[in-house]
Short mmCIF file of C-alpha atoms in Angstrom, two decimals:
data_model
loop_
_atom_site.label_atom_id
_atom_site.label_comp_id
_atom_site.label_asym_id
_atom_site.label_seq_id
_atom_site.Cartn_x
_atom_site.Cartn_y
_atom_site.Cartn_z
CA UNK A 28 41.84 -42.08 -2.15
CA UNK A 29 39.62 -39.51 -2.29
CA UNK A 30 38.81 -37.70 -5.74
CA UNK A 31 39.53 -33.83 -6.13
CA UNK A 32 36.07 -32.61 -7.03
CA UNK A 33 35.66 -29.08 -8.27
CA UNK A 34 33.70 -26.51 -7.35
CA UNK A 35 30.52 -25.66 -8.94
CA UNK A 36 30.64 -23.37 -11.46
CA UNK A 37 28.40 -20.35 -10.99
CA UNK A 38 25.71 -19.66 -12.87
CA UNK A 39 25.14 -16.46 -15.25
CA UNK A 40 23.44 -14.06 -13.92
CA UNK A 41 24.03 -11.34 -16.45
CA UNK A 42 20.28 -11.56 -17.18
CA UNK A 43 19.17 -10.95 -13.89
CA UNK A 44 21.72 -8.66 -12.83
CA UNK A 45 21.06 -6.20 -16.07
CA UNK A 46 17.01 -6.52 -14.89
CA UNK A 47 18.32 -5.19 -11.10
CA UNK A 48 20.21 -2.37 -13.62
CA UNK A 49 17.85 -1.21 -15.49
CA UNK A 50 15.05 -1.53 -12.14
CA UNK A 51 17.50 1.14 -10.32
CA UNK A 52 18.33 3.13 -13.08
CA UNK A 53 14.69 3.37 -14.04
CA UNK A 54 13.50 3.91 -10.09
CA UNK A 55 16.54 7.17 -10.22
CA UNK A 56 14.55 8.35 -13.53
CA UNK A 57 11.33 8.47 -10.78
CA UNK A 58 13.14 10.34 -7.98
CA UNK A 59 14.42 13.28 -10.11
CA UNK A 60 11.10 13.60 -11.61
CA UNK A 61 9.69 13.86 -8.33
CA UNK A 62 12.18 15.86 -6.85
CA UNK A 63 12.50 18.53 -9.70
CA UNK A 64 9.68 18.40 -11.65
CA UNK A 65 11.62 17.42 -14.64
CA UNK A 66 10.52 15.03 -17.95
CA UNK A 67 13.03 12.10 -18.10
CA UNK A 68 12.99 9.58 -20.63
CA UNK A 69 15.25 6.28 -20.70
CA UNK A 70 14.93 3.33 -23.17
CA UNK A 71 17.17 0.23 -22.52
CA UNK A 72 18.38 -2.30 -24.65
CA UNK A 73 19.84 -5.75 -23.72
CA UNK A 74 20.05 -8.39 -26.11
CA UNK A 75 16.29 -8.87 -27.33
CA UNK A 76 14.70 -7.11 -24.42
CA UNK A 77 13.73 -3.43 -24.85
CA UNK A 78 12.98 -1.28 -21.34
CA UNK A 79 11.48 2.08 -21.50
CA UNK A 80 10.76 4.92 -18.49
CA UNK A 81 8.89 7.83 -19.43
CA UNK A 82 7.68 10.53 -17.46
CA UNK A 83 5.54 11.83 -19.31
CA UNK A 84 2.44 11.33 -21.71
CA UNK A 85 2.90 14.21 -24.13
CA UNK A 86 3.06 13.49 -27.45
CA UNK A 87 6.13 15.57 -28.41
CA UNK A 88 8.61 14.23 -25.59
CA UNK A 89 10.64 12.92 -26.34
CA UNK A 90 11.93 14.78 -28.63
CA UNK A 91 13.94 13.04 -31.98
CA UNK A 92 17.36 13.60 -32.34
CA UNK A 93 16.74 16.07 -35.27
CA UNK A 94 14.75 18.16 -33.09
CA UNK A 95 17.03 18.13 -30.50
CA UNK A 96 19.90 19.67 -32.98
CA UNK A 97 17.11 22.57 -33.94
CA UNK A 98 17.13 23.30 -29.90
CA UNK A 99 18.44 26.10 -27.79
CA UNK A 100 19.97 25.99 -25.47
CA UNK A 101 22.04 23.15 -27.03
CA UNK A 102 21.28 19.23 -25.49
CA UNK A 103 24.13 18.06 -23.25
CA UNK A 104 24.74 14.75 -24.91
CA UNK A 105 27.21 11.87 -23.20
CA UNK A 106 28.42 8.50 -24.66
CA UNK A 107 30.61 5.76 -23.30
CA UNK A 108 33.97 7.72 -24.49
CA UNK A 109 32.75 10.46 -21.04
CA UNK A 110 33.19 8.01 -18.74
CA UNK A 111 36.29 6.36 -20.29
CA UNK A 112 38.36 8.04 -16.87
CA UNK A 113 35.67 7.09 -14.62
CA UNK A 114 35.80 3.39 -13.53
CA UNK A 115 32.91 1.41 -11.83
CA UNK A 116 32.87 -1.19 -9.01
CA UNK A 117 33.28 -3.88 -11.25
CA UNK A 118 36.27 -2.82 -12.93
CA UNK A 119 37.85 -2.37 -9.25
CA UNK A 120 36.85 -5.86 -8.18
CA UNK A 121 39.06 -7.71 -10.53
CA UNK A 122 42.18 -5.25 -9.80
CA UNK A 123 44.23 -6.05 -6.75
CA UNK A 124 45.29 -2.68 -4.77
CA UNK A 125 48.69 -1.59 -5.18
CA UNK A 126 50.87 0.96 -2.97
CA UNK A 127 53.26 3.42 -4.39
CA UNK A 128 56.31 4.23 -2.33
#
């Protein structure tokens, strides 16, 4: 008789994956500063690795938060709960597509 073997399990990739994140995100940061001349600064932080884009050299950007509270016109500021609505790829995948009728 032959033995049921089972698959292999796949490996975690969530280190690698986050890199290919944060190499997009950080490649985006390039284009708009390119394409409109604008100062964009990202910092990234997963697990014990720090990433960091800046577009510029100037001592004063960026700018602390308080600052940014002293500023007009006012900072548009977003955090996770503005894209609570919004759902990404991943959340689709694991969802199986259902019709109403």
């Amino acid at each position: 008789m032959a033995s049921r073997q089972q698959p292999p399990k796949k490996r975690d990739r969530t280190n690698e994956n986050c890199d290919k994140a944060v190499k997009n995100i950080m490649w985006r940061c390039e284009q708009i500063r390119r394409r409109y001349g604008a100062d964009v600064y990202v910092q990234v932080r997963f697990k014990s690795r720090h990433y960091e884009y800046t577009s510029s050299d100037k001592p004063d950007f960026p700018r602390s938060r308080a600052e940014l509270k002293a500023t007009y016109p006012v900072p548009v500021a977003r955090s996770p709960l503005d894209y609570t609505e919004r759902r990404s790829r991943s959340d689709v995948e694991g969802q199986s597509s259902v019709s109403s009728g």
